[in-house]
Short mmCIF file of C-alpha atoms in Angstrom, two decimals:
data_model
loop_
_atom_site.label_atom_id
_atom_site.label_comp_id
_atom_site.label_asym_id
_atom_site.label_seq_id
_atom_site.Cartn_x
_atom_site.Cartn_y
_atom_site.Cartn_z
CA ARG A 1 0.00 0.00 0.00
CA ASP A 2 3.06 2.26 0.06
CA PRO A 3 3.55 3.88 -3.37
CA LYS A 4 7.34 3.69 -2.98
CA LEU A 5 7.11 -0.09 -2.60
CA VAL A 6 4.62 -0.28 -5.47
CA LYS A 7 7.14 1.59 -7.62
CA GLU A 8 9.82 -0.93 -6.65
CA VAL A 9 7.60 -3.78 -7.86
CA VAL A 10 6.15 -2.35 -11.09
CA LEU A 11 8.99 -0.10 -12.29
CA THR A 12 12.38 -0.10 -10.56
CA ASN A 13 12.73 -3.87 -10.15
CA PHE A 14 10.06 -5.16 -12.49
CA SER A 15 12.40 -7.98 -13.55
CA SER A 16 11.85 -9.56 -10.12
CA PHE A 17 8.06 -9.38 -10.45
CA LEU A 18 7.42 -10.25 -14.08
CA ASP A 19 4.40 -12.51 -13.75
CA ASN A 20 0.77 -11.82 -12.89
CA ASP A 21 -0.92 -14.34 -10.60
CA PHE A 22 -2.95 -16.22 -13.21
CA LEU A 23 -2.93 -19.90 -14.12
CA VAL A 24 -4.80 -20.18 -17.40
CA ASP A 25 -4.26 -23.09 -19.81
CA GLU A 26 -4.05 -21.69 -23.33
CA LYS A 27 -5.32 -25.01 -24.72
CA VAL A 28 -8.45 -24.76 -22.57
CA ASP A 29 -9.08 -21.00 -22.99
CA PRO A 30 -7.07 -19.79 -26.02
CA ILE A 31 -8.26 -16.17 -25.97
CA PHE A 32 -7.75 -15.38 -22.28
CA GLY A 33 -4.89 -17.87 -21.92
CA GLY A 34 -3.02 -16.19 -24.77
CA ASN A 35 -3.48 -12.69 -23.39
CA PRO A 36 -0.25 -10.97 -22.22
CA LEU A 37 -2.04 -10.39 -18.90
CA THR A 38 -1.94 -14.15 -18.18
CA ASN A 39 1.30 -15.08 -19.98
CA LYS A 40 4.55 -15.62 -18.12
CA GLY A 41 8.30 -15.46 -18.83
CA ASP A 42 9.47 -15.69 -22.42
CA LYS A 43 5.95 -16.24 -23.74
CA TRP A 44 4.93 -12.94 -22.15
CA ARG A 45 7.87 -11.14 -23.77
CA ILE A 46 7.02 -12.54 -27.22
CA ARG A 47 3.29 -11.80 -26.94
CA ARG A 48 3.91 -8.32 -25.62
CA ALA A 49 6.28 -7.65 -28.52
CA ASN A 50 3.56 -8.87 -30.93
CA HIS A 51 0.79 -6.82 -29.33
CA THR A 52 2.52 -3.49 -28.68
CA PRO A 53 2.97 -2.39 -32.34
CA GLN A 54 -0.79 -2.84 -32.96
CA PHE A 55 -1.55 0.04 -30.58
CA SER A 56 0.85 2.70 -31.82
CA SER A 57 -0.62 6.19 -32.07
CA GLY A 58 -0.39 6.00 -35.88
CA LYS A 59 -2.40 2.78 -36.11
CA ILE A 60 -5.00 4.02 -33.64
CA LYS A 61 -5.27 7.22 -35.67
CA ASN A 62 -5.89 5.14 -38.81
CA MET A 63 -8.74 3.33 -37.04
CA PHE A 64 -10.26 6.52 -35.65
CA GLY A 65 -12.68 6.88 -38.56
CA LEU A 66 -14.11 3.45 -37.82
CA MET A 67 -14.67 4.41 -34.18
CA ASP A 68 -16.22 7.71 -35.28
CA GLN A 69 -18.82 5.66 -37.16
CA GLY A 70 -19.68 4.00 -33.84
CA GLY A 71 -20.25 7.42 -32.31
CA ASP A 72 -22.59 8.39 -35.17
CA ARG A 73 -24.56 5.16 -34.76
CA MET A 74 -24.87 5.73 -31.01
CA ILE A 75 -26.14 9.31 -31.48
CA LYS A 76 -28.73 8.09 -34.01
CA PHE A 77 -29.81 5.33 -31.62
CA ILE A 78 -30.36 7.82 -28.77
CA GLY A 79 -32.22 10.18 -31.13
CA ASP A 80 -34.47 7.36 -32.33
CA GLN A 81 -35.28 6.37 -28.75
CA ILE A 82 -36.35 9.93 -27.94
CA SER A 83 -38.35 10.24 -31.19
CA ASN A 84 -40.15 6.95 -30.63
CA PHE A 85 -40.82 7.16 -26.92
CA GLY A 86 -40.52 10.84 -25.98
CA SER A 87 -39.32 10.99 -22.40
CA CYS A 88 -37.50 7.68 -21.97
CA THR A 89 -34.91 5.89 -19.88
CA ILE A 90 -31.80 4.49 -21.59
CA ASP A 91 -29.74 1.89 -19.75
CA ALA A 92 -26.26 3.43 -19.69
CA MET A 93 -24.52 0.07 -19.24
CA GLU A 94 -26.31 -1.43 -22.24
CA LEU A 95 -25.64 1.70 -24.31
CA ALA A 96 -21.92 1.55 -23.47
CA ALA A 97 -21.83 -2.16 -24.37
CA LYS A 98 -23.50 -1.53 -27.75
CA PHE A 99 -21.01 1.26 -28.50
CA THR A 100 -17.82 -0.57 -27.49
CA ILE A 101 -18.85 -3.84 -29.17
CA TYR A 102 -19.62 -1.91 -32.36
CA ASN A 103 -16.15 -0.36 -32.28
CA VAL A 104 -14.14 -3.51 -31.56
CA SER A 105 -16.15 -5.53 -34.11
CA ASN A 106 -15.69 -2.88 -36.79
CA CYS A 107 -11.96 -2.43 -36.11
CA ALA A 108 -11.07 -6.07 -35.43
CA LEU A 109 -13.27 -7.95 -37.89
CA SER A 110 -14.58 -5.32 -40.32
CA ILE A 111 -18.17 -6.30 -39.57
CA ASP A 112 -21.26 -4.35 -38.55
CA PRO A 113 -22.38 -6.15 -35.37
CA ARG A 114 -25.82 -4.45 -35.55
CA THR A 115 -25.75 -3.79 -31.82
CA PHE A 116 -27.79 -0.59 -32.31
CA ASP A 117 -30.34 -2.38 -34.51
CA GLU A 118 -30.97 -5.70 -32.77
CA GLU A 119 -31.50 -6.30 -29.06
CA ASN A 120 -29.86 -9.73 -29.28
CA ALA A 121 -27.26 -9.10 -31.97
CA GLU A 122 -24.76 -11.96 -32.18
CA MET A 123 -21.72 -10.04 -30.92
CA ARG A 124 -23.73 -8.58 -28.04
CA VAL A 125 -24.87 -12.06 -27.02
CA MET A 126 -21.24 -13.26 -27.06
CA GLY A 127 -20.28 -10.32 -24.84
CA ARG A 128 -23.01 -11.26 -22.36
CA LYS A 129 -21.74 -14.84 -22.21
CA ILE A 130 -18.33 -13.56 -21.10
CA VAL A 131 -19.11 -10.79 -18.60
CA GLN A 132 -22.87 -10.57 -17.97
CA PRO A 133 -23.38 -10.19 -14.18
CA ASN A 134 -24.80 -13.51 -12.99
CA PHE A 135 -23.92 -16.21 -10.47
CA TYR A 136 -21.97 -18.40 -12.90
CA ASN A 137 -19.85 -15.59 -14.38
CA GLY A 138 -19.27 -14.17 -10.90
CA LEU A 139 -18.06 -17.54 -9.62
CA LYS A 140 -15.73 -17.92 -12.62
CA GLN A 141 -14.18 -14.50 -12.00
CA ILE A 142 -13.67 -15.19 -8.28
CA LEU A 143 -11.86 -18.44 -9.15
CA ILE A 144 -9.72 -16.89 -11.91
CA PHE A 145 -8.74 -13.67 -10.13
CA ILE A 146 -8.69 -14.73 -6.46
CA LEU A 147 -8.17 -18.53 -6.48
CA PRO A 148 -6.10 -19.11 -9.65
CA SER A 149 -4.72 -22.47 -8.52
CA LEU A 150 -8.23 -23.85 -8.02
CA SER A 151 -9.47 -22.36 -11.31
CA HIS A 152 -6.57 -24.11 -13.07
CA ILE A 153 -7.44 -27.47 -11.49
CA LEU A 154 -11.11 -27.05 -12.44
CA THR A 155 -10.15 -25.86 -15.98
CA VAL A 156 -12.33 -22.76 -15.66
CA ARG A 157 -12.77 -20.77 -18.89
CA LEU A 158 -13.34 -17.02 -18.87
CA VAL A 159 -14.26 -17.16 -22.57
CA PRO A 160 -16.78 -19.97 -23.31
CA THR A 161 -15.82 -22.54 -25.95
CA GLU A 162 -18.69 -21.55 -28.28
CA VAL A 163 -17.52 -17.92 -28.26
CA THR A 164 -13.93 -18.94 -29.02
CA GLU A 165 -14.99 -21.17 -31.93
CA ARG A 166 -17.27 -18.49 -33.37
CA PHE A 167 -14.38 -16.00 -33.35
CA ARG A 168 -12.21 -18.56 -35.13
CA GLU A 169 -14.92 -18.98 -37.77
CA LEU A 170 -15.33 -15.20 -38.22
CA ILE A 171 -11.57 -14.80 -38.73
CA ARG A 172 -11.54 -17.56 -41.38
CA GLU A 173 -14.48 -15.90 -43.16
CA GLN A 174 -12.80 -12.50 -43.12
CA LEU A 175 -9.49 -13.90 -44.42
CA GLN A 176 -11.31 -15.62 -47.28
CA TYR A 177 -13.40 -12.56 -48.10
CA ARG A 178 -10.41 -10.20 -48.22
CA LYS A 179 -8.41 -12.62 -50.33
CA GLU A 180 -11.20 -13.17 -52.87
CA ASN A 181 -11.99 -9.45 -53.15
CA ASN A 182 -8.42 -8.14 -52.85
CA ILE A 183 -9.38 -5.93 -49.89
CA VAL A 184 -6.90 -4.11 -47.64
CA ARG A 185 -8.15 -1.90 -44.79
CA ASN A 186 -6.50 0.27 -42.15
CA ASP A 187 -7.93 -1.77 -39.31
CA PHE A 188 -6.75 -4.01 -36.49
CA PHE A 189 -7.44 -7.17 -38.50
CA GLU A 190 -5.04 -6.06 -41.24
CA ASN A 191 -2.40 -5.07 -38.69
CA VAL A 192 -2.27 -8.51 -37.05
CA ARG A 193 -2.17 -10.56 -40.25
CA GLU A 194 1.59 -10.16 -40.48
CA TYR A 195 4.39 -9.73 -37.96
CA LYS A 196 7.87 -8.74 -39.14
CA GLY A 197 6.96 -9.74 -42.69
CA GLN A 198 5.71 -13.20 -41.74
CA LYS A 199 2.10 -14.39 -42.02
CA VAL A 200 0.57 -14.90 -38.57
CA THR A 201 -1.11 -18.23 -37.77
CA LEU A 202 -4.87 -18.47 -37.32
CA ASP A 203 -4.39 -19.35 -33.64
CA GLU A 204 -2.29 -16.23 -33.05
CA MET A 205 -4.85 -14.07 -34.87
CA LEU A 206 -7.53 -15.59 -32.65
CA ILE A 207 -5.57 -14.58 -29.54
CA GLN A 208 -5.06 -11.01 -30.70
CA ILE A 209 -8.50 -10.36 -32.20
CA GLY A 210 -10.34 -12.22 -29.44
CA GLY A 211 -8.18 -10.37 -26.92
CA LEU A 212 -9.11 -7.00 -28.43
CA PHE A 213 -12.79 -7.92 -28.12
CA LEU A 214 -12.36 -9.08 -24.51
CA ASP A 215 -10.20 -6.14 -23.36
CA GLY A 216 -11.79 -3.47 -25.53
CA PHE A 217 -15.37 -4.38 -24.70
CA ALA A 218 -15.31 -5.44 -21.05
CA THR A 219 -13.11 -2.72 -19.54
CA ASN A 220 -14.12 0.15 -21.84
CA SER A 221 -17.88 -0.39 -21.56
CA THR A 222 -17.58 -0.48 -17.76
CA ALA A 223 -15.44 2.68 -17.71
CA LEU A 224 -17.86 4.49 -20.03
CA THR A 225 -20.86 3.42 -17.91
CA PHE A 226 -19.39 4.85 -14.72
CA MET A 227 -18.33 8.04 -16.51
CA LEU A 228 -21.89 8.57 -17.77
CA TYR A 229 -23.17 7.99 -14.24
CA GLU A 230 -20.81 10.57 -12.74
CA LEU A 231 -21.67 13.15 -15.42
CA ALA A 232 -25.38 12.56 -14.79
CA THR A 233 -24.96 13.18 -11.05
CA ASN A 234 -22.48 16.08 -11.37
CA LEU A 235 -24.19 18.59 -13.64
CA ASN A 236 -21.46 21.22 -13.31
CA ALA A 237 -18.89 18.76 -14.67
CA GLN A 238 -21.30 17.74 -17.43
CA GLN A 239 -21.87 21.38 -18.44
CA ARG A 240 -18.15 22.21 -18.41
CA LEU A 241 -17.37 19.16 -20.55
CA ALA A 242 -20.12 20.01 -23.05
CA GLU A 243 -18.79 23.57 -23.33
CA GLU A 244 -15.24 22.33 -23.94
CA ILE A 245 -16.39 19.94 -26.66
CA ASP A 246 -18.45 22.68 -28.34
CA GLU A 247 -15.50 25.07 -28.20
CA TYR A 248 -13.02 22.65 -29.74
CA LEU A 249 -15.45 21.54 -32.42
CA ALA A 250 -16.11 25.18 -33.31
CA ASN A 251 -12.35 25.69 -33.70
CA HIS A 252 -12.16 22.67 -36.06
CA THR A 253 -15.15 23.37 -38.32
CA GLY A 254 -17.30 20.89 -36.42
CA ASN A 255 -15.15 17.86 -37.29
CA ILE A 256 -14.26 15.27 -34.68
CA THR A 257 -10.71 14.09 -35.40
CA TYR A 258 -8.03 12.15 -33.59
CA GLU A 259 -6.14 15.41 -33.04
CA VAL A 260 -9.17 17.15 -31.51
CA PHE A 261 -9.40 14.45 -28.86
CA GLN A 262 -5.75 14.93 -27.96
CA GLU A 263 -6.37 18.64 -27.34
CA MET A 264 -9.30 18.46 -24.88
CA PRO A 265 -7.84 18.57 -21.33
CA TYR A 266 -11.13 18.50 -19.44
CA LEU A 267 -12.40 15.47 -21.38
CA ASP A 268 -9.15 13.68 -20.50
CA ALA A 269 -9.57 14.74 -16.85
CA VAL A 270 -13.17 13.44 -16.72
CA VAL A 271 -12.06 10.04 -18.02
CA ALA A 272 -9.10 9.94 -15.60
CA GLU A 273 -11.19 10.87 -12.56
CA SER A 274 -13.83 8.28 -13.45
CA LEU A 275 -11.10 5.63 -13.72
CA ARG A 276 -9.72 6.75 -10.36
CA LYS A 277 -13.06 6.10 -8.69
CA TYR A 278 -13.83 2.94 -10.68
CA PRO A 279 -10.62 1.22 -11.86
CA PRO A 280 -11.31 -1.82 -14.11
CA LEU A 281 -9.43 -4.01 -11.61
CA GLY A 282 -9.58 -3.26 -7.90
CA PHE A 283 -6.22 -4.92 -7.32
CA VAL A 284 -3.38 -6.61 -9.20
CA THR A 285 -1.40 -9.59 -7.89
CA LYS A 286 2.18 -10.02 -9.07
CA ILE A 287 4.28 -13.13 -8.49
CA CYS A 288 7.88 -12.75 -7.37
CA THR A 289 10.06 -14.40 -10.03
CA LYS A 290 13.48 -13.58 -8.55
CA ALA A 291 14.33 -13.02 -4.86
CA TYR A 292 14.27 -9.33 -4.05
CA THR A 293 14.70 -7.34 -0.83
CA LEU A 294 12.15 -4.56 -0.46
CA PRO A 295 13.63 -1.50 1.23
CA PRO A 296 12.23 -0.26 4.57
CA THR A 297 9.57 2.43 4.21
CA ASN A 298 10.28 4.17 7.54
CA ASP A 299 12.83 4.26 10.37
CA LYS A 300 11.13 1.49 12.35
CA ALA A 301 10.72 -0.94 9.47
CA GLU A 302 13.18 -3.67 8.46
CA PRO A 303 14.11 -4.69 4.90
CA TYR A 304 12.05 -7.65 3.73
CA THR A 305 13.19 -10.27 1.23
CA VAL A 306 10.43 -11.57 -1.03
CA GLN A 307 11.08 -15.13 -2.16
CA PRO A 308 10.28 -16.50 -5.66
CA GLY A 309 6.70 -17.73 -5.95
CA THR A 310 5.38 -15.26 -3.38
CA PRO A 311 2.31 -13.28 -4.49
CA VAL A 312 2.46 -9.50 -3.99
CA VAL A 313 -0.86 -7.63 -4.02
CA LEU A 314 -1.09 -4.08 -5.38
CA PRO A 315 -4.32 -2.56 -3.97
CA LEU A 316 -5.21 -0.14 -6.77
CA SER A 317 -8.62 0.95 -5.44
CA ALA A 318 -7.22 1.46 -1.93
CA LEU A 319 -4.54 3.80 -3.28
CA HIS A 320 -7.13 5.70 -5.33
CA TYR A 321 -9.28 6.23 -2.24
CA ASP A 322 -6.46 7.09 0.19
CA GLU A 323 -6.89 10.62 1.58
CA LYS A 324 -3.10 10.99 1.76
CA TYR A 325 -3.03 11.14 -2.03
CA PHE A 326 -6.51 12.35 -3.04
CA ASP A 327 -8.42 14.90 -0.98
CA GLU A 328 -12.05 13.87 -0.41
CA PRO A 329 -11.55 10.72 -2.51
CA HIS A 330 -15.25 9.86 -2.76
CA ARG A 331 -15.96 13.19 -4.47
CA PHE A 332 -15.95 13.26 -8.30
CA ASP A 333 -13.52 16.06 -9.17
CA PRO A 334 -11.93 16.06 -12.63
CA THR A 335 -9.79 19.11 -11.75
CA ARG A 336 -7.47 16.68 -9.91
CA PHE A 337 -6.16 15.80 -13.38
CA LEU A 338 -5.71 19.31 -14.77
CA GLY A 339 -2.48 21.33 -14.99
CA GLU A 340 -0.42 21.57 -11.82
CA ASN A 341 -2.80 19.27 -9.93
CA LYS A 342 -2.07 16.46 -12.38
CA ARG A 343 1.68 17.03 -12.20
CA ASN A 344 1.56 16.86 -8.39
CA ILE A 345 -0.04 13.39 -8.23
CA GLU A 346 2.48 11.08 -6.55
CA ALA A 347 3.84 8.30 -8.75
CA CYS A 348 2.12 4.92 -8.36
CA THR A 349 -0.90 6.28 -6.46
CA TYR A 350 -3.04 6.44 -9.63
CA MET A 351 -2.89 3.19 -11.63
CA PRO A 352 -6.26 2.32 -13.22
CA PHE A 353 -4.59 -0.16 -15.61
CA ASN A 354 -1.61 -1.03 -13.43
CA GLU A 355 1.72 0.64 -14.20
CA GLY A 356 5.12 -0.05 -15.76
#
């Protein structure tokens, strides 16, 4: 819980704490088992090297137009709901899921998932099978994240077999379609087809494309849901954000571009503050891979040697809600992440997606 010790683990001596505390058999659960989050040692290094180039700023910029289409579809959906029903209630969590699934499906597989047109669109149903709040999914997540050894023995799958096989089928169909029609797009699918000039195997494409769906849908839809909630309950923040967006759009002839998003400080602060209050993971558990002596954090403490195989828990939510680092931590205040306030945040006290 001491940010100096957290920094030792995730940055200064990361080589002694390489692995996350997951035991997932890639043969049983190829998508989650192949994710860099669950990989260890050399496999982690290779997968990370494969994944990182797919998320360069240039490649994200190339995909921005596809995501902009998702925004247009969402705005039309909201407008249609108001036109059809007048005063109506829209489930923010379902809206966020429709939006994020549309984006990852469009970028990863070049398909329209029809999430804004059909209540039970195929990709939305697959998303529900993975993360829909229910007893079975809750039990799976407890086993995977808190009791990994038991989940490994019981061969628990985060991604159901039918979802994995459907993704494999969709990738085959897309490969065939692009080959027959000589199609090349600036999307994620095209980016992962080759690595260092070599064609990537179908299994590796499944890991990367399925991983984008899992990571891009589950965490982003949750983050967006909480952000919408906080904006709905903090009207001053909502008004200030709307004014900033209007101002920047007016300065760019009404066009939403990748560059415009980079220039909006209050939008960035709203997202950051929402992630502070509601990080996608409440904690991260690292496994010591090489004996390391943690330094004492005060005059009364003794150095402590962590032995290989020992789990080390990083309590992300606890740090985010510690009054030593964030004044009135339960209050939604985006100004924490503006200007000098942002620069004064102590290292390793704000880590919504871990650090290092």
